[in-house]
Amino acid sequence: MNSRTSNGPTPEPREAAPTLSVRGLTKVYGPRATMLRRNAHRLTAVDAVDLDIAPGTTLGLVGESGAGKSTVGRLVLRLIEPDAGKIDLLGTDIAGLSRGELRRMRAKATMIFQDPYTSLDPRMPIKDSVVEPLLVHGGHSRSERYEKALAMVRRVGLGDAHMERFPYEMSGGQLQRVAIARALITDPSFIVCDEPVAALDVSTQAQVINLLNDLQQERGISYLFISHDLRLVRLIADEVAVMRHGKLLEKGDAVRVFEEPEHEYTRELLAAIPGRSPRSRRFGGLAGCDGETGTADLRQEVA
Amino acid sequence: MTAHESVGTKERRRRRSRVLRRLLRNRAAVVSMAVLAVLGLVAIFADLLAPDDPNKVALVLRLTPPSAEHWLGTDALGRDVLSRVLVATRVDLLASLQAVGIALVVGVPLGIVAGYWGGIGDSLLSRVIDALMMLPPLILAVVVVAILGPGLSNAMLAIAIVIIPSFYRVVRASTQTASSELYIESARASGCTSWRILWRHILPAVAPPLLVQASFSASVVIVAEASLSFLGLGARAPQATWGLMLKEASSNLTTSSYLIYPPAIMVAITILALSLLGDGLRDALGRQTTDGR
Ligand SMILES: Nc1ncnc2c1ncn2[C@@H]1O[C@H](COP(=O)(O)OP(=O)(O)OP(=O)(O)O)[C@@H](O)[C@H]1O
Ligand SMILES: [Mg+2]
């Protein structure tokens, strides 16, 4: 299975209100022009991007380094302010949200980062990191919070003993599981995953991707899955959007984009996947997995 | 309190003890901690330890060299030098706590706010701090005392103003470093308030370099107290401080050189202990942050 059209109960009719709907999203970095200064150093990192993500589905956002993928991820959660465009997240135009409303929104829409070694506070034990989102959003007693954190830590495949550890006592794969537990503990409907497995080795990548897939099916979460690695996107995305130099070149159903890429750049990206030959076309598997058996292998590694 | 919480505190204690263990492996740091502990005890029990009333004037006994009666001799007013140097320990240590305390209370919040939010507030504040740092410290302290009037408390306020910039800079720089870390963005993405980010994520990152700075600054304060009192701008007679004792000793230097040693040695020991402790702390904490990665 190279796309996830057969995925669980979640995919709802396309007409359902989208989890995320973005129109004309633009972000320009660098100093603004003044009378004395021209626009020479301005960089349009994101240029009029339109995106939609339906409930319970995954949009894979791919492109080379510097394409503006992470910037899109931060913009749609308003972690940074856009220069133009409209962002509807979970049915709300987030441009109009106050700081407090925006903060409360983060319980329902949050982010997982690329490098688990630096995305967790090195001075906090794991349990405090996992509990933190619940704590800041309120509504739970101390013991309820720890119960939930423990359940969440178990769900992502870690043991009770990990709760007491500090980040430097754990491996990258374990830390990314902690980051996932932390993101999920407030039961969000949307998560931006910014290259969540890029810092991990190949077998761990597969496990973490499968965990994300399973959690999506259990909970009907939508993902914006950012990656420069098409092999990974292929394992998780329902739809794919290709970016380059801040612009969206192509987007569409994952199967369609992988099988019949419209844009020359997409074809180049696909051709660059290692080990990809006409015969293994249907599955540009991860290293060590090839052909149709790839996903099955990945599934087994999780078990 | 559930089971895993008590395990958690144990874990935290274990981690803190790792830093302590590294500190204890550093012999110079251990010796300086012992010295500072003794100085602290002397300061607390000065009244009990002093063989005589440090302010009891006995003109018949003026400038008697060390003897069985007065182990360190008597000064120009016949006061017992040993008693005075013991009581001065208390005055000096309290005064330096006061100066470092004021500098912390002012410098840390300013540094954190400037480092975290940046912007115009940061530029303005940093200009002011730079200007403060450009003035020679002693002259700055003298000017402040001239404005406030002499006296130990005012002198400590002056010294606090002199050392605020170093606290501000250390805190601002380490706040900036910490703010650009991914875990701060992750905290924002989880919905943490700015207050929580500053208090629970930035401050713990800032604390180690701050601790190091505080112990170095404390030694600067001891020297500064001595200097200001020597110039007649700090503590005033008949109060006993090391600086004032040095000043009084200097006017009888040719006839009674024994007077200069007790306060001079106390100042030397204290600043040496404080700066060696600062070095030890820097090493112990520094290694901790590197082997975290
Ligand atoms: N804070 C910033 N200030 C100025 N320029 C920035 C800033 N953040 C990103 N950029 C620039 O914007 C462009 C897009 O960056 P972005 O991080 O979104 O790329 P990316 O697609 O995520 O790349 P990568 O795969 O390397 O993570 C880059 O050219 C980058 O240099
Ligand atoms: Mg990126």
CSV table of N, CA and C in Angstrom, one decimal, chain A residues 74 77-80 99 103-104 106-107 109-111 113-125 127-128 132-133 135-137 142-143 146-147 150 163-169 182 186, chain B residues 1-12 14-15 18 117 178 181-194 196-197 200-208 288-289 291-293:
chain,number,residue,atom,x,y,z
A,74,ARG,N,5.1,26.9,10.9
A,74,ARG,CA,5.0,27.9,12.0
A,74,ARG,C,3.9,28.9,11.7
A,77,LEU,N,0.2,27.8,12.6
A,77,LEU,CA,-0.1,27.8,14.0
A,77,LEU,C,0.1,29.2,14.6
A,78,ARG,N,0.4,30.2,13.7
A,78,ARG,CA,0.7,31.5,14.2
A,78,ARG,C,1.8,31.6,15.2
A,79,LEU,N,2.8,30.7,15.1
A,79,LEU,CA,4.0,30.8,16.0
A,79,LEU,C,4.8,32.0,15.5
A,80,ILE,N,4.7,32.3,14.2
A,80,ILE,CA,5.2,33.5,13.6
A,80,ILE,C,4.1,34.2,12.8
A,99,ARG,N,-4.1,37.1,22.2
A,99,ARG,CA,-3.0,36.2,22.6
A,99,ARG,C,-3.5,35.0,23.5
A,103,ARG,N,-3.4,31.1,22.6
A,103,ARG,CA,-2.7,30.2,23.6
A,103,ARG,C,-3.6,29.0,23.8
A,104,ARG,N,-4.9,29.2,24.0
A,104,ARG,CA,-5.9,28.1,24.3
A,104,ARG,C,-6.0,27.2,23.0
A,106,ARG,N,-3.8,26.3,21.2
A,106,ARG,CA,-2.6,25.4,21.1
A,106,ARG,C,-2.9,24.0,21.8
A,107,ALA,N,-3.9,23.9,22.6
A,107,ALA,CA,-4.3,22.6,23.1
A,107,ALA,C,-4.8,21.8,22.0
A,109,ALA,N,-4.2,22.5,18.5
A,109,ALA,CA,-3.4,22.5,17.3
A,109,ALA,C,-2.0,22.8,17.8
A,110,THR,N,-1.1,21.8,17.6
A,110,THR,CA,0.3,22.0,18.2
A,110,THR,C,1.3,21.5,17.2
A,111,MET,N,2.5,21.4,17.6
A,111,MET,CA,3.6,21.1,16.7
A,111,MET,C,4.6,20.1,17.3
A,113,PHE,N,8.6,18.9,16.6
A,113,PHE,CA,9.8,19.4,15.9
A,113,PHE,C,10.8,18.4,15.5
A,114,GLN,N,11.7,18.8,14.6
A,114,GLN,CA,12.6,17.9,14.0
A,114,GLN,C,13.6,17.3,15.0
A,115,ASP,N,14.2,18.1,15.8
A,115,ASP,CA,15.3,17.6,16.6
A,115,ASP,C,14.8,17.3,18.1
A,116,PRO,N,14.5,16.0,18.4
A,116,PRO,CA,14.0,15.7,19.8
A,116,PRO,C,15.1,16.0,20.8
A,117,TYR,N,16.4,16.1,20.5
A,117,TYR,CA,17.4,16.4,21.5
A,117,TYR,C,17.3,17.8,22.0
A,118,THR,N,16.8,18.7,21.1
A,118,THR,CA,16.7,20.1,21.6
A,118,THR,C,15.3,20.6,21.8
A,119,SER,N,14.3,19.8,21.4
A,119,SER,CA,12.9,20.3,21.5
A,119,SER,C,12.3,20.0,22.9
A,120,LEU,N,13.1,19.3,23.8
A,120,LEU,CA,12.6,19.1,25.1
A,120,LEU,C,13.6,19.8,26.1
A,121,ASP,N,13.0,20.4,27.1
A,121,ASP,CA,13.9,21.2,28.1
A,121,ASP,C,14.8,20.2,28.8
A,122,PRO,N,16.2,20.4,28.6
A,122,PRO,CA,17.1,19.4,29.2
A,122,PRO,C,17.1,19.4,30.7
A,123,ARG,N,16.5,20.4,31.3
A,123,ARG,CA,16.5,20.4,32.8
A,123,ARG,C,15.2,19.9,33.4
A,124,MET,N,14.3,19.4,32.5
A,124,MET,CA,13.0,18.9,33.0
A,124,MET,C,13.0,17.4,32.9
A,125,PRO,N,12.6,16.7,34.0
A,125,PRO,CA,12.3,15.2,33.8
A,125,PRO,C,11.2,15.0,32.8
A,127,LYS,N,8.5,13.3,32.7
A,127,LYS,CA,7.1,13.4,33.1
A,127,LYS,C,6.7,14.9,33.1
A,128,ASP,N,7.5,15.8,33.5
A,128,ASP,CA,7.1,17.2,33.6
A,128,ASP,C,7.0,17.8,32.2
A,132,GLU,N,3.3,19.2,31.0
A,132,GLU,CA,3.3,20.6,30.8
A,132,GLU,C,2.1,21.2,30.0
A,133,PRO,N,1.8,20.6,28.8
A,133,PRO,CA,0.6,21.2,28.1
A,133,PRO,C,-0.7,21.1,28.9
A,135,LEU,N,-1.0,21.0,32.1
A,135,LEU,CA,-0.8,22.0,33.2
A,135,LEU,C,-1.2,23.4,32.8
A,136,VAL,N,-0.7,23.8,31.6
A,136,VAL,CA,-0.9,25.2,31.2
A,136,VAL,C,-2.3,25.4,30.7
A,137,HIS,N,-3.0,24.3,30.3
A,137,HIS,CA,-4.3,24.6,29.8
A,137,HIS,C,-5.4,24.3,30.9
A,142,ARG,N,-3.7,17.5,40.0
A,142,ARG,CA,-2.4,17.0,39.8
A,142,ARG,C,-2.3,15.5,39.5
A,143,SER,N,-3.1,14.7,40.3
A,143,SER,CA,-3.0,13.3,40.1
A,143,SER,C,-3.6,12.9,38.7
A,146,TYR,N,-0.9,13.4,36.1
A,146,TYR,CA,0.1,12.4,36.0
A,146,TYR,C,-0.4,11.0,35.5
A,147,GLU,N,-1.7,10.7,35.9
A,147,GLU,CA,-2.3,9.5,35.3
A,147,GLU,C,-2.3,9.6,33.8
A,150,LEU,N,1.1,9.3,32.2
A,150,LEU,CA,1.6,7.9,32.3
A,150,LEU,C,1.0,7.1,31.2
A,163,MET,N,9.5,8.0,32.8
A,163,MET,CA,8.9,9.2,33.3
A,163,MET,C,9.9,10.0,34.2
A,164,GLU,N,10.8,9.3,34.9
A,164,GLU,CA,11.7,9.9,35.8
A,164,GLU,C,13.0,10.4,35.2
A,165,ARG,N,13.2,10.0,33.9
A,165,ARG,CA,14.5,10.3,33.3
A,165,ARG,C,14.6,11.7,32.8
A,166,PHE,N,15.8,12.1,32.5
A,166,PHE,CA,16.0,13.4,31.9
A,166,PHE,C,16.4,13.2,30.4
A,167,PRO,N,16.1,14.2,29.6
A,167,PRO,CA,16.4,13.9,28.1
A,167,PRO,C,17.7,13.4,27.8
A,168,TYR,N,18.8,13.8,28.5
A,168,TYR,CA,20.1,13.3,28.1
A,168,TYR,C,20.3,11.8,28.5
A,169,GLU,N,19.3,11.2,29.2
A,169,GLU,CA,19.4,9.8,29.5
A,169,GLU,C,18.7,8.9,28.5
A,182,ARG,N,3.8,14.4,24.5
A,182,ARG,CA,3.6,15.7,24.9
A,182,ARG,C,2.6,16.5,24.0
A,186,THR,N,-3.0,16.8,25.2
A,186,THR,CA,-4.2,17.6,25.3
A,186,THR,C,-5.3,17.2,24.2
B,1,MET,N,0.3,12.6,47.6
B,1,MET,CA,1.6,12.4,46.9
B,1,MET,C,1.7,10.9,46.5
B,2,THR,N,1.8,10.7,45.2
B,2,THR,CA,1.8,9.4,44.6
B,2,THR,C,3.2,8.9,44.6
B,3,ALA,N,3.4,7.6,44.3
B,3,ALA,CA,4.7,6.9,44.3
B,3,ALA,C,5.7,7.6,43.4
B,4,HIS,N,5.2,7.8,42.1
B,4,HIS,CA,6.2,8.3,41.2
B,4,HIS,C,6.7,9.7,41.5
B,5,GLU,N,5.9,10.4,42.2
B,5,GLU,CA,6.3,11.8,42.5
B,5,GLU,C,7.5,11.8,43.5
B,6,SER,N,7.4,10.8,44.5
B,6,SER,CA,8.5,10.8,45.4
B,6,SER,C,9.8,10.2,44.8
B,7,VAL,N,9.6,9.3,43.8
B,7,VAL,CA,10.8,8.9,43.1
B,7,VAL,C,11.4,10.1,42.3
B,8,GLY,N,10.5,10.9,41.8
B,8,GLY,CA,10.9,12.1,41.0
B,8,GLY,C,11.8,13.0,41.8
B,9,THR,N,11.4,13.3,43.1
B,9,THR,CA,12.2,14.2,43.8
B,9,THR,C,13.6,13.5,44.2
B,10,LYS,N,13.5,12.2,44.3
B,10,LYS,CA,14.8,11.5,44.6
B,10,LYS,C,15.7,11.7,43.4
B,11,GLU,N,15.1,11.5,42.2
B,11,GLU,CA,15.9,11.6,41.0
B,11,GLU,C,16.5,13.0,40.9
B,12,ARG,N,15.7,14.0,41.2
B,12,ARG,CA,16.2,15.4,41.1
B,12,ARG,C,17.4,15.6,42.1
B,14,ARG,N,19.3,13.3,43.1
B,14,ARG,CA,20.5,12.6,42.6
B,14,ARG,C,21.2,13.4,41.5
B,15,ARG,N,20.5,14.1,40.7
B,15,ARG,CA,21.0,14.9,39.6
B,15,ARG,C,21.8,16.1,40.2
B,18,ARG,N,25.0,15.2,41.5
B,18,ARG,CA,26.1,15.0,40.5
B,18,ARG,C,26.9,16.3,40.4
B,117,TRP,N,12.6,39.5,25.3
B,117,TRP,CA,11.8,40.3,24.4
B,117,TRP,C,12.6,41.1,23.4
B,178,ALA,N,19.2,30.8,25.5
B,178,ALA,CA,18.1,29.9,25.8
B,178,ALA,C,16.9,30.2,25.0
B,181,GLU,N,16.5,28.4,21.7
B,181,GLU,CA,16.5,27.0,21.8
B,181,GLU,C,15.1,26.5,21.3
B,182,LEU,N,15.1,25.3,20.7
B,182,LEU,CA,13.9,24.8,20.2
B,182,LEU,C,12.9,24.5,21.3
B,183,TYR,N,13.4,24.1,22.5
B,183,TYR,CA,12.4,23.8,23.6
B,183,TYR,C,11.6,25.0,24.0
B,184,ILE,N,12.1,26.2,23.8
B,184,ILE,CA,11.3,27.4,24.1
B,184,ILE,C,10.2,27.5,23.1
B,185,GLU,N,10.5,27.3,21.8
B,185,GLU,CA,9.4,27.4,20.8
B,185,GLU,C,8.4,26.3,21.0
B,186,SER,N,8.9,25.1,21.4
B,186,SER,CA,8.0,24.0,21.8
B,186,SER,C,7.1,24.4,22.9
B,187,ALA,N,7.6,25.1,23.9
B,187,ALA,CA,6.8,25.5,25.0
B,187,ALA,C,5.7,26.5,24.5
B,188,ARG,N,6.1,27.4,23.6
B,188,ARG,CA,5.1,28.3,23.1
B,188,ARG,C,4.0,27.5,22.3
B,189,ALA,N,4.5,26.5,21.5
B,189,ALA,CA,3.6,25.7,20.7
B,189,ALA,C,2.6,24.9,21.5
B,190,SER,N,3.0,24.6,22.8
B,190,SER,CA,2.1,23.9,23.7
B,190,SER,C,1.2,24.8,24.5
B,191,GLY,N,1.3,26.1,24.3
B,191,GLY,CA,0.4,27.0,24.9
B,191,GLY,C,0.9,27.6,26.3
B,192,CYS,N,2.2,27.5,26.6
B,192,CYS,CA,2.7,28.1,27.8
B,192,CYS,C,2.6,29.6,27.8
B,193,THR,N,2.4,30.2,28.9
B,193,THR,CA,2.4,31.6,29.0
B,193,THR,C,3.8,32.1,29.0
B,194,SER,N,4.0,33.4,28.7
B,194,SER,CA,5.4,34.0,28.7
B,194,SER,C,5.9,33.8,30.1
B,196,ARG,N,5.3,31.6,32.4
B,196,ARG,CA,5.8,30.3,32.6
B,196,ARG,C,7.1,30.0,31.9
B,197,ILE,N,7.2,30.4,30.7
B,197,ILE,CA,8.4,30.2,29.9
B,197,ILE,C,9.6,30.8,30.6
B,200,ARG,N,10.0,28.9,34.3
B,200,ARG,CA,10.3,27.4,34.3
B,200,ARG,C,11.3,27.0,33.3
B,201,HIS,N,11.5,27.8,32.2
B,201,HIS,CA,12.4,27.3,31.2
B,201,HIS,C,13.7,28.2,31.1
B,202,ILE,N,13.5,29.5,31.1
B,202,ILE,CA,14.6,30.4,30.9
B,202,ILE,C,15.4,30.5,32.2
B,203,LEU,N,14.7,30.8,33.3
B,203,LEU,CA,15.5,31.0,34.6
B,203,LEU,C,16.4,29.9,35.0
B,204,PRO,N,15.9,28.6,34.9
B,204,PRO,CA,16.8,27.5,35.2
B,204,PRO,C,18.0,27.4,34.3
B,205,ALA,N,17.8,27.9,33.1
B,205,ALA,CA,19.0,27.9,32.2
B,205,ALA,C,20.0,29.0,32.5
B,206,VAL,N,19.4,30.1,33.1
B,206,VAL,CA,20.3,31.2,33.4
B,206,VAL,C,21.0,31.0,34.8
B,207,ALA,N,20.4,30.2,35.6
B,207,ALA,CA,20.9,30.1,37.0
B,207,ALA,C,22.3,29.7,37.2
B,208,PRO,N,22.8,28.7,36.4
B,208,PRO,CA,24.2,28.3,36.7
B,208,PRO,C,25.2,29.5,36.4
B,288,GLN,N,28.4,19.8,33.3
B,288,GLN,CA,27.1,19.2,33.3
B,288,GLN,C,26.3,19.6,32.0
B,289,THR,N,26.4,20.8,31.6
B,289,THR,CA,25.6,21.2,30.4
B,289,THR,C,26.2,20.5,29.2
B,291,ASP,N,27.8,17.5,29.0
B,291,ASP,CA,27.6,16.1,28.9
B,291,ASP,C,26.1,15.8,28.9
B,292,GLY,N,25.3,16.8,28.9
B,292,GLY,CA,23.9,16.6,28.6
B,292,GLY,C,23.6,16.3,27.1
B,293,ARG,N,24.6,16.6,26.3
B,293,ARG,CA,24.4,16.4,24.9
B,293,ARG,C,25.2,15.2,24.4
